[in-house]
Coordinates of C-alpha atoms in Angstrom, one line a residue:
Chain A
M251 CA -0.2 0.1 0.0
N252 CA 0.9 3.6 -0.4
I253 CA 3.1 4.5 2.3
L254 CA 1.3 8.0 2.4
I255 CA -1.9 6.4 2.6
K256 CA -0.9 4.6 5.9
R257 CA 0.4 7.6 7.1
N258 CA -2.4 9.7 6.6
L259 CA -4.6 7.1 8.0
K260 CA -2.6 6.6 11.1
I261 CA -3.0 10.4 11.7
F262 CA -6.3 10.8 11.3
F263 CA -7.4 8.0 13.4
R264 CA -4.9 9.2 16.3
D265 CA -6.5 12.5 16.2
R266 CA -9.8 11.6 18.1
S267 CA -11.2 15.1 17.7
A268 CA -10.9 14.9 13.9
V269 CA -12.6 11.4 13.9
L270 CA -15.3 12.9 16.4
F271 CA -15.9 16.0 14.2
S272 CA -16.0 14.1 10.9
L273 CA -18.8 11.9 12.7
L274 CA -20.7 15.1 13.6
A275 CA -22.8 15.3 10.5
I276 CA -24.1 11.7 11.1
F277 CA -24.8 12.2 14.6
I278 CA -26.7 15.6 13.6
I279 CA -28.9 13.9 11.1
I280 CA -29.6 11.1 13.5
A281 CA -30.6 13.6 16.0
L282 CA -32.6 15.6 13.8
Y283 CA -34.5 12.6 13.0
A284 CA -34.8 11.3 16.3
V285 CA -36.1 14.8 17.7
F286 CA -38.6 16.0 15.1
L287 CA -38.1 15.0 11.6
G288 CA -39.2 11.5 12.0
D289 CA -42.6 12.6 13.0
V290 CA -43.0 15.1 10.1
W291 CA -42.2 13.4 7.0
L292 CA -44.8 10.8 6.3
D293 CA -47.6 12.5 4.5
D294 CA -51.1 11.9 6.0
S295 CA -52.4 10.0 3.1
M296 CA -49.7 7.4 3.9
Q297 CA -50.5 7.0 7.7
N298 CA -52.5 3.8 6.9
I299 CA -49.4 2.2 5.5
K300 CA -48.3 -0.6 7.7
G301 CA -44.6 -1.0 8.6
T302 CA -43.7 2.7 8.5
N303 CA -41.3 2.5 11.2
Y304 CA -39.3 -0.1 8.9
L305 CA -39.6 2.1 6.0
M306 CA -38.6 5.2 7.6
N307 CA -35.4 3.8 9.1
T308 CA -34.0 2.3 5.9
W309 CA -35.0 5.5 4.1
L310 CA -32.8 7.3 6.8
L311 CA -30.1 5.0 6.6
A312 CA -29.9 5.5 2.5
G313 CA -29.9 9.2 2.9
L314 CA -27.3 9.0 5.9
L315 CA -25.0 6.9 3.9
A316 CA -25.3 9.0 0.9
V317 CA -23.7 12.0 2.7
A318 CA -22.0 10.5 5.3
S319 CA -18.8 10.1 3.3
I320 CA -18.8 13.9 2.3
T321 CA -18.3 14.9 5.9
T322 CA -15.9 12.0 6.8
T323 CA -13.8 12.7 3.8
M324 CA -13.8 16.2 4.3
G325 CA -12.5 15.5 7.9
A326 CA -10.2 13.0 6.3
F327 CA -8.7 15.8 3.9
G328 CA -8.0 17.9 7.2
V329 CA -4.8 16.1 7.1
M330 CA -3.8 17.6 3.9
I331 CA -4.5 21.1 5.1
D332 CA -2.4 20.6 8.1
D333 CA 0.4 19.4 6.1
K334 CA 0.2 22.7 3.9
V335 CA -0.4 24.9 7.2
R336 CA 2.4 23.1 9.1
K337 CA 4.6 23.1 5.7
I338 CA 5.1 19.2 6.2
N339 CA 4.4 19.2 2.4
K340 CA 7.9 20.7 2.1
D341 CA 9.4 17.5 3.8
F342 CA 7.6 15.3 1.2
N343 CA 8.5 17.5 -1.8
S344 CA 11.9 17.3 -0.8
A345 CA 12.0 13.4 -1.0
P346 CA 12.3 11.5 -4.4
I347 CA 8.6 10.8 -4.4
K348 CA 6.4 11.9 -7.0
S349 CA 3.8 14.6 -6.5
S350 CA 0.8 12.1 -7.9
Q351 CA 2.0 9.6 -5.3
I352 CA 1.5 12.4 -2.7
T353 CA -1.9 13.4 -4.3
F354 CA -2.8 9.9 -4.5
G355 CA -2.0 9.5 -0.9
Y356 CA -4.4 12.1 0.3
I357 CA -7.2 11.0 -2.1
G358 CA -6.5 7.4 -1.1
S359 CA -6.9 7.8 2.7
A360 CA -9.7 9.9 2.5
F361 CA -11.6 7.5 0.5
L362 CA -10.6 4.6 2.8
I363 CA -11.7 6.6 5.7
G364 CA -15.0 7.4 4.1
V365 CA -15.7 3.6 3.4
I366 CA -14.6 2.4 6.9
I367 CA -16.9 4.8 8.5
S368 CA -19.8 4.0 6.0
I369 CA -19.7 0.6 6.4
I370 CA -19.6 1.0 10.0
T371 CA -22.7 3.0 9.8
V372 CA -24.2 0.2 7.5
F373 CA -23.7 -2.5 10.5
V374 CA -24.6 -0.3 13.2
S375 CA -27.8 1.1 11.4
D376 CA -29.0 -2.6 10.4
I377 CA -28.6 -3.9 14.0
Y378 CA -30.9 -1.0 15.0
I379 CA -33.3 -1.3 12.1
V380 CA -33.8 -5.0 13.2
F381 CA -34.0 -3.9 16.7
C382 CA -37.1 -1.8 15.7
G383 CA -39.0 -4.5 14.1
G384 CA -37.2 -4.6 10.6
M385 CA -35.5 -7.4 9.0
W386 CA -31.9 -8.5 8.4
M387 CA -30.3 -7.5 5.3
T388 CA -29.8 -10.5 3.0
L389 CA -26.2 -11.1 1.8
I390 CA -27.0 -10.0 -1.5
E391 CA -28.6 -6.9 -0.3
L392 CA -25.4 -6.4 2.1
L393 CA -23.0 -6.8 -0.9
K394 CA -25.0 -4.3 -3.2
V395 CA -25.2 -1.8 -0.3
I396 CA -21.3 -2.1 0.1
L397 CA -20.7 -1.7 -3.6
L398 CA -22.7 1.2 -3.7
V399 CA -21.1 2.8 -0.6
I400 CA -17.6 2.3 -2.1
F401 CA -19.0 3.9 -5.4
T402 CA -20.9 6.8 -3.5
T403 CA -17.7 7.6 -1.5
A404 CA -15.4 7.4 -4.4
T405 CA -17.8 10.3 -6.2
N406 CA -18.1 12.1 -2.9
T407 CA -14.3 11.9 -2.2
S408 CA -13.6 13.7 -5.7
I409 CA -16.1 16.7 -4.9
V410 CA -14.5 17.1 -1.5
C411 CA -11.2 16.9 -2.8
F412 CA -11.9 19.3 -5.4
I413 CA -13.1 21.9 -2.7
V414 CA -10.4 21.3 -0.5
S415 CA -7.9 21.7 -3.0
F416 CA -8.5 25.2 -3.1
F417 CA -7.5 25.7 0.9
N418 CA -4.3 26.8 2.8
S419 CA -5.6 27.7 5.9
H420 CA -7.6 25.9 8.7
S421 CA -10.3 28.7 9.0
A422 CA -11.2 28.6 5.5
F423 CA -11.3 24.9 5.4
S424 CA -13.6 24.7 8.5
T425 CA -15.9 27.3 7.1
A426 CA -16.3 25.5 4.0
S427 CA -16.9 22.0 5.8
T428 CA -19.3 23.7 7.9
I429 CA -21.3 25.2 4.9
L430 CA -21.0 21.9 3.2
G431 CA -21.8 19.9 6.2
T432 CA -25.1 21.6 6.9
S433 CA -26.4 22.5 3.3
I434 CA -25.3 18.8 2.0
G435 CA -28.5 17.4 3.8
F436 CA -30.7 19.7 2.1
L437 CA -29.2 19.5 -1.6
T438 CA -29.4 15.8 -1.5
G439 CA -33.0 15.8 -0.1
I440 CA -32.6 13.5 2.8
Y441 CA -33.9 15.9 5.7
L442 CA -37.4 15.9 4.3
P443 CA -38.9 13.6 1.4
I444 CA -38.1 15.5 -1.9
G445 CA -42.0 15.4 -2.8
A446 CA -42.7 17.8 0.3
L447 CA -40.6 20.4 -1.4
P448 CA -41.2 23.0 -3.8
K449 CA -40.6 22.2 -7.6
S450 CA -37.7 24.5 -8.0
V451 CA -35.9 23.0 -5.0
Q452 CA -36.8 19.4 -6.5
F453 CA -35.2 20.3 -9.6
V454 CA -31.8 21.6 -7.7
I455 CA -31.9 18.2 -6.0
K456 CA -32.2 16.1 -8.8
L457 CA -29.3 17.7 -10.5
F458 CA -27.0 17.3 -7.7
P459 CA -25.1 14.4 -8.3
V460 CA -25.1 13.1 -4.6
S461 CA -28.7 12.7 -4.7
H462 CA -28.6 9.9 -7.2
A463 CA -26.3 8.2 -4.9
A464 CA -28.9 8.6 -2.2
S465 CA -31.5 7.4 -4.9
L466 CA -29.8 4.4 -5.6
L467 CA -29.1 3.3 -2.0
R468 CA -32.7 3.9 -1.2
Q469 CA -33.6 1.4 -4.1
V470 CA -31.5 -1.3 -2.7
L471 CA -32.1 -0.6 1.2
M472 CA -35.9 0.1 1.2
E473 CA -36.8 -2.9 -1.2
D474 CA -37.9 -5.3 1.4
A475 CA -39.6 -2.6 3.5
M476 CA -41.5 -1.4 0.5
K477 CA -42.7 -5.0 -0.7
A478 CA -43.8 -5.4 2.8
S479 CA -45.6 -2.2 3.2
F480 CA -47.3 -2.1 -0.3
S481 CA -48.1 -5.7 -0.7
E482 CA -51.6 -5.0 -0.7
I483 CA -51.9 -1.6 -2.1
P484 CA -52.0 -0.9 -5.9
A485 CA -48.7 -0.5 -7.7
N486 CA -49.6 3.2 -9.0
H487 CA -49.5 4.3 -5.0
L488 CA -46.0 2.2 -4.9
N489 CA -44.7 4.7 -7.8
E490 CA -46.2 7.8 -6.3
F491 CA -44.7 6.8 -3.0
K492 CA -41.2 6.3 -4.8
E493 CA -41.2 9.5 -6.5
Y494 CA -42.4 11.4 -3.2
M495 CA -39.5 9.9 -1.3
G496 CA -36.7 10.4 -3.7
V497 CA -36.2 6.7 -4.2
T498 CA -36.8 7.3 -8.0
F499 CA -36.4 10.6 -9.8
R500 CA -38.6 11.7 -12.6
F501 CA -37.6 14.3 -15.2
G502 CA -40.3 15.3 -17.2
D503 CA -42.5 12.3 -18.0
S504 CA -39.5 9.6 -17.6
V505 CA -38.2 8.0 -14.4
V506 CA -34.4 8.2 -14.3
P507 CA -33.3 4.4 -14.5
W508 CA -30.6 3.3 -12.2
W509 CA -28.0 3.1 -14.9
L510 CA -28.3 6.8 -15.5
S511 CA -27.7 7.7 -11.9
V512 CA -24.7 5.4 -12.0
L513 CA -23.5 7.2 -15.1
I514 CA -24.0 10.5 -13.4
L515 CA -21.9 9.5 -10.4
V516 CA -19.1 8.2 -12.7
F517 CA -19.1 11.4 -14.8
T518 CA -19.2 13.6 -11.5
A519 CA -16.3 11.2 -10.2
T520 CA -14.2 11.8 -13.3
L521 CA -14.7 15.5 -13.5
F522 CA -13.8 16.2 -10.2
Y523 CA -10.8 14.0 -9.8
G524 CA -9.3 15.4 -13.2
L525 CA -9.7 19.0 -11.8
S526 CA -8.4 18.5 -8.3
I527 CA -5.3 16.6 -9.7
I528 CA -4.8 19.6 -12.0
N529 CA -5.4 21.8 -9.1
L530 CA -3.1 19.8 -6.6
S531 CA -0.1 19.3 -8.8
K532 CA 0.8 23.0 -9.0
R533 CA 3.2 21.9 -6.3
I534 CA 6.1 24.2 -7.5
H535 CA 5.9 27.6 -8.0
Chain B
M210 CA 38.8 21.2 -6.5
D211 CA 35.6 19.0 -6.1
K212 CA 32.7 21.2 -6.3
I213 CA 29.5 19.6 -5.1
I214 CA 27.3 22.5 -5.6
E215 CA 27.8 25.2 -8.0
V216 CA 25.7 28.3 -8.4
S217 CA 26.1 30.9 -11.3
N218 CA 24.0 33.9 -11.7
L219 CA 21.0 32.7 -9.8
Q220 CA 18.2 34.8 -10.0
K221 CA 14.6 34.4 -8.1
N222 CA 12.0 36.8 -8.1
Y223 CA 8.5 36.7 -6.3
S224 CA 6.0 38.6 -8.6
N225 CA 7.5 42.1 -8.0
L226 CA 10.0 41.3 -5.3
C227 CA 13.5 40.1 -6.2
A228 CA 14.6 37.5 -3.7
V229 CA 17.6 36.5 -5.0
K230 CA 19.8 38.9 -7.4
N231 CA 22.3 37.1 -9.6
I232 CA 24.4 35.2 -7.1
S233 CA 27.3 32.8 -7.8
F234 CA 29.2 30.5 -5.4
Y235 CA 30.3 27.0 -5.1
V236 CA 30.6 24.4 -2.3
E237 CA 33.4 22.3 -1.9
R238 CA 32.6 18.3 -1.2
G239 CA 32.8 17.7 2.5
K240 CA 32.8 20.9 3.8
L241 CA 30.7 22.9 6.3
F242 CA 29.6 25.9 4.3
S243 CA 27.5 28.6 5.9
F244 CA 25.3 31.3 4.6
L245 CA 24.9 34.1 6.9
G246 CA 22.7 37.0 6.8
S247 CA 19.7 38.9 8.5
N248 CA 16.1 38.0 8.2
G249 CA 15.0 38.1 4.5
A250 CA 18.3 38.1 3.0
G251 CA 17.3 35.6 0.6
K252 CA 18.9 32.6 2.7
S253 CA 15.7 30.4 2.6
T254 CA 14.9 31.0 -0.8
T255 CA 18.2 30.0 -2.1
I256 CA 18.0 26.7 0.1
D257 CA 14.4 26.3 -1.3
I258 CA 15.9 26.5 -4.9
L259 CA 19.0 23.9 -4.2
C260 CA 16.6 21.6 -2.5
T261 CA 14.3 21.4 -5.7
L262 CA 11.4 22.9 -3.9
M263 CA 11.2 26.0 -6.0
N264 CA 12.0 26.9 -9.5
F265 CA 14.5 29.6 -10.4
D266 CA 14.3 32.6 -12.9
G267 CA 17.7 32.8 -13.9
G268 CA 21.1 31.2 -13.7
E269 CA 22.4 27.9 -13.6
V270 CA 22.6 25.5 -10.5
T271 CA 24.6 22.1 -10.6
I272 CA 24.4 19.6 -7.5
D273 CA 26.3 16.8 -7.6
G274 CA 26.4 17.0 -11.5
L275 CA 22.8 17.1 -11.7
N276 CA 20.8 19.8 -12.8
P277 CA 17.7 20.5 -10.7
R278 CA 15.5 21.3 -13.8
H279 CA 15.7 18.0 -15.0
D280 CA 16.9 15.6 -12.5
R281 CA 14.9 16.7 -9.6
Q282 CA 14.2 13.1 -8.5
S283 CA 17.9 12.0 -8.4
I284 CA 18.8 15.0 -6.6
R285 CA 16.2 14.5 -3.9
S286 CA 17.3 11.1 -3.1
I287 CA 20.9 12.6 -2.4
I288 CA 20.0 15.2 -0.2
G289 CA 18.7 15.6 3.4
V290 CA 17.0 18.7 4.6
V291 CA 16.2 20.2 8.1
F292 CA 13.8 23.0 7.5
Q293 CA 13.5 26.0 9.5
D294 CA 9.9 24.6 10.7
N295 CA 9.4 21.1 12.4
V296 CA 8.0 19.2 9.7
L297 CA 7.4 15.7 11.6
D298 CA 4.0 14.6 12.2
P299 CA 3.2 15.8 15.9
L300 CA 0.9 13.0 16.8
L301 CA 3.3 10.3 15.8
T302 CA 6.1 9.2 17.7
V303 CA 9.5 9.8 16.5
R304 CA 10.1 6.2 15.6
E305 CA 6.9 5.9 13.7
N306 CA 7.8 9.3 11.8
L307 CA 11.1 8.2 10.7
L308 CA 9.7 4.8 9.7
I309 CA 7.5 6.6 7.4
R310 CA 9.9 8.9 5.8
A311 CA 12.7 6.0 5.3
E312 CA 10.0 4.4 3.1
F313 CA 10.3 7.3 0.9
Y314 CA 13.8 6.4 -0.1
Q315 CA 13.7 2.5 0.0
S316 CA 11.2 -0.3 0.1
D317 CA 13.3 -3.2 1.7
R318 CA 11.9 -3.6 5.2
S319 CA 15.2 -4.7 6.9
L320 CA 16.8 -1.7 5.4
I321 CA 14.1 0.6 6.6
R322 CA 14.6 -0.3 10.1
K323 CA 18.4 -0.3 9.8
S324 CA 18.6 3.3 8.5
V325 CA 16.1 4.5 11.2
Y326 CA 18.2 2.9 13.8
E327 CA 21.4 4.2 12.5
A328 CA 19.8 7.9 12.2
A329 CA 18.8 7.4 15.8
Q330 CA 22.1 6.4 17.0
T331 CA 23.9 9.4 15.3
T332 CA 21.5 11.9 16.5
E333 CA 21.5 10.3 20.0
L334 CA 17.5 9.9 20.3
S335 CA 17.1 6.5 21.2
E336 CA 15.8 7.6 25.0
F337 CA 12.7 9.5 23.4
I338 CA 12.6 7.5 20.2
D339 CA 8.9 6.2 21.3
Q340 CA 7.4 9.4 22.5
P341 CA 5.1 11.5 20.4
Y342 CA 6.8 14.2 18.6
C343 CA 4.8 16.8 19.6
K344 CA 5.6 15.8 23.6
L345 CA 9.1 16.3 23.0
S346 CA 11.3 19.5 24.0
G347 CA 12.7 22.0 21.3
G348 CA 15.8 20.5 21.4
Q349 CA 14.7 16.9 21.1
R350 CA 12.5 17.9 18.3
R351 CA 15.4 19.4 16.4
R352 CA 17.3 16.4 16.7
A353 CA 14.6 14.4 15.5
D354 CA 14.4 16.6 12.6
I355 CA 18.1 16.1 11.9
A356 CA 17.8 12.2 12.2
R357 CA 14.8 12.7 9.6
A358 CA 17.4 14.4 7.4
L359 CA 19.7 11.7 7.7
I360 CA 17.4 8.9 6.9
N361 CA 18.9 8.5 3.5
T362 CA 22.4 9.1 4.5
P363 CA 22.4 12.0 2.2
K364 CA 25.7 13.4 0.4
I365 CA 24.6 16.8 1.4
L366 CA 22.8 17.9 4.6
F367 CA 20.9 21.2 4.3
L368 CA 20.0 22.8 7.4
D369 CA 17.8 26.1 7.4
E370 CA 18.3 27.9 10.7
P371 CA 18.7 24.6 12.5
T372 CA 19.2 26.5 15.9
T373 CA 16.9 29.3 15.7
G374 CA 14.4 29.3 18.8
L375 CA 16.5 27.1 20.9
D376 CA 18.0 28.0 24.2
P377 CA 21.8 28.6 24.3
Q378 CA 23.0 25.4 25.9
T379 CA 20.6 23.3 23.4
R380 CA 21.7 25.6 20.5
K381 CA 25.6 24.7 21.8
S382 CA 24.7 20.8 21.8
I383 CA 23.0 20.7 18.6
W384 CA 25.6 22.8 16.7
N385 CA 28.2 20.2 18.3
S386 CA 26.2 17.4 17.1
I387 CA 26.2 18.9 13.5
K388 CA 29.9 19.5 13.4
L389 CA 30.7 15.9 14.7
L390 CA 28.3 14.4 12.3
Q391 CA 30.1 16.3 9.5
K392 CA 33.3 15.2 10.7
K393 CA 32.3 11.7 11.2
T394 CA 30.5 11.0 7.7
G395 CA 32.7 13.7 5.5
M396 CA 29.1 14.9 4.1
T397 CA 28.7 18.4 2.8
V398 CA 27.0 20.4 5.3
F399 CA 25.2 23.6 3.9
L400 CA 23.6 25.6 6.6
T401 CA 22.3 29.2 7.0
T402 CA 22.2 30.9 10.0
H403 CA 22.0 34.4 11.8
Y404 CA 24.1 33.5 14.6
M405 CA 27.8 34.9 14.0
E406 CA 29.4 32.6 16.1
E407 CA 28.0 29.6 14.5
A408 CA 29.4 30.6 10.9
A409 CA 32.7 31.2 12.5
E410 CA 33.2 27.4 12.7
S411 CA 32.3 26.6 9.4
D412 CA 35.1 26.1 6.4
Y413 CA 33.6 28.9 4.3
V414 CA 31.0 31.5 4.8
I415 CA 28.9 33.6 2.5
V416 CA 27.1 37.0 3.9
L417 CA 23.9 37.6 2.1
D418 CA 22.3 40.9 2.2
H419 CA 19.1 41.6 0.3
G420 CA 19.6 38.9 -2.2
E421 CA 23.0 39.9 -2.8
I422 CA 26.6 38.5 -1.7
A423 CA 27.8 41.2 0.8
A424 CA 30.9 39.3 1.5
K425 CA 32.5 35.7 1.4
G426 CA 35.7 34.0 2.5
T427 CA 36.9 32.0 5.6
P428 CA 36.0 33.0 8.7
V429 CA 39.6 34.1 9.3
E430 CA 39.8 36.1 6.0
L431 CA 36.1 37.7 6.6
K432 CA 37.3 38.6 10.3
S433 CA 40.4 40.0 9.2
K434 CA 39.0 42.0 6.4
Y435 CA 35.9 43.4 8.0
A436 CA 36.3 43.1 11.4
T437 CA 39.0 45.6 13.2
D438 CA 41.3 45.1 16.2
C439 CA 41.0 47.5 19.0
L440 CA 43.0 48.9 21.8
R441 CA 41.2 50.3 24.4
L442 CA 43.2 52.4 27.1
S443 CA 42.3 54.0 30.5
V444 CA 44.0 57.2 31.0
S445 CA 45.8 58.6 33.6
N446 CA 47.6 61.6 31.6
E447 CA 45.4 62.8 28.8
Y448 CA 47.4 65.3 27.3
T449 CA 50.6 63.2 26.7
L450 CA 48.6 60.2 25.5
R451 CA 46.8 62.8 22.8
Q452 CA 50.3 63.7 21.5
I453 CA 51.6 60.2 21.6
L454 CA 48.6 59.1 19.3
L455 CA 49.0 61.9 17.2
D456 CA 52.7 61.0 16.7
F457 CA 51.3 57.3 15.5
K458 CA 48.7 59.0 13.2
L459 CA 46.0 56.8 14.9
N460 CA 42.7 57.9 14.8
F461 CA 40.8 57.4 18.2
T462 CA 37.4 57.9 19.9
M463 CA 36.7 58.4 23.3
S464 CA 34.2 56.6 25.5
A465 CA 33.5 56.3 29.0
G466 CA 37.0 57.7 30.2
E467 CA 38.7 55.3 27.7
F468 CA 40.7 55.8 24.5
I469 CA 39.4 53.2 22.0
I470 CA 41.9 52.8 19.0
N471 CA 41.3 50.7 15.8
L472 CA 44.1 48.8 14.7
P473 CA 44.7 46.8 11.6
D474 CA 45.9 43.9 13.8
T475 CA 46.7 43.4 17.3
M476 CA 50.5 43.4 16.9
K477 CA 50.4 46.9 15.9
A478 CA 49.4 47.6 19.7
L479 CA 52.8 46.8 20.9
P480 CA 55.0 49.9 19.8
V481 CA 52.0 52.1 21.0
L482 CA 51.7 50.5 24.5
E483 CA 55.5 50.9 24.7
K484 CA 55.5 54.6 24.1
C485 CA 52.5 55.4 26.1
K486 CA 52.8 53.1 29.2
S487 CA 53.7 55.9 31.7
C488 CA 50.4 57.7 30.9
I489 CA 47.9 54.9 31.0
S490 CA 46.5 53.2 33.7
S491 CA 45.4 49.8 32.1
F492 CA 44.7 48.7 28.4
Q493 CA 42.8 46.0 26.5
V494 CA 43.9 44.5 23.3
L495 CA 40.7 43.1 21.5
Q496 CA 40.7 40.9 18.4
G497 CA 37.6 41.4 16.3
T498 CA 35.1 38.7 16.3
M499 CA 32.6 37.4 13.7
D500 CA 30.1 39.8 15.2
D501 CA 32.3 42.8 14.3
A502 CA 32.9 41.5 10.8
F503 CA 29.2 41.0 10.3
I504 CA 28.6 44.4 11.6
G505 CA 31.4 45.7 9.7
I506 CA 29.8 44.3 6.2
M507 CA 26.2 45.3 6.9
G508 CA 27.4 48.7 8.3
R509 CA 29.3 49.3 5.1
D510 CA 26.5 48.4 3.3
I511 CA 24.1 50.6 5.0
R512 CA 26.5 53.4 4.4
K513 CA 26.5 52.8 0.7

């Protein structure tokens, strides 16, 4: 493994406050649900659906996983800012390692941290879901979720990396991470169901690539719960529900198929990795 | 003569500020070379250029036969740098830090462990090697920094103000280890400092001022050229003394009841003393120090 990935991981996990801070967004989202959002989001017309708890929990987990890797990778990239501020990057640059290796070290470690924390979230949440009367994930579901988590994290890492590549100071970095951390929940439509929001906001959410990661995760995670809840209800209600909750997005008359969401994520990742590498490779002035 | 570093007409501008103006010098292999200058004289800029951390705008640089424009990586593998700032990871122990840095240079596990052991031995940091870097004292940190720079047994060791911010005792001990190291390994040491007494112990000194070379030479040469020796006399008979000094055509100044006479060298004091021993109560002959030389060089520049 790249020695710098190892080093960055070591530094990140040794700084307890950094770890805690990067988990903060996850805690905030959970707290928001526990306190009031959980009661608000189900439309009155859906009160008679059975198993709403199970539905709500899986929906929450999908949204959480979509944004968890944004804030955790943001925290992980803090190491990169630290290195710039403390001028530790000078030490790396004076050693015979390529600048691409250094960049790869930061991106790789941020990605791994994002994946590790997301996967922990998956397991903890699954235990909670079962505890609240839901069902265990099947092995296939679990594999799909992990694959999606890896995929989502890779895309989120690219976006965060691009943003962070502009910063050279702690204050700018922490301002950006606060703004991103608070706005990301709205941009991806995970605080409130997309159907409960105005049309213009819905449009913005549908354009934001991370929302597509949330949608893909919902399709996998909520499948069982939806089957159980909608077994005796006509299919058009299910489709309505899916759109209301952002399980699937609709542009005009056509529903966005899963592969298009995947393509959007791939395109986003490629674009932002490219841009960040250009930005970060200006190491010598 | 074996020149390990050769610099000719080096130039570096920051947007509209000229940090290094057309300087040329060379460093002989195995020597202890000092860059002396006040803050902002261009020392760190020059070191950054030599360490391939910065591009330059004009001139030629050769490091052990390599060109920093093309052979960046090869240069990086034969140099070690101690930066002005502490650049090891504060949360990791010294050993972890060194193991990580050693892997930048080689991939063989046993060789990595060996080079960490050796660097730790030379810098005498075994007793705190397993403590986190952030818990160390200033002097211990510097030792760890030097161990880091030695991890690849470099041909050239660059030290950018290695003793700045340390207490006098620690400064002395760090400085002694640097000298010892240089003697033992025979590696070329290139350092910048603004402490005159440190520069005085090196083989060759360049004094930098506002990006230009203000003076260069061995410490002895600099001292004899820019520092004046002086004779201080406590007077018992002022009138006679004035007469004698006028006869010798010597300039003198008076301060706190003492006559201060600048001399080209200390030996010149003897005939003067012989003549005026009857009209003085005591005397001191002072040889110029590096401090005087430095002030002499800078003072001359200010007058210009």
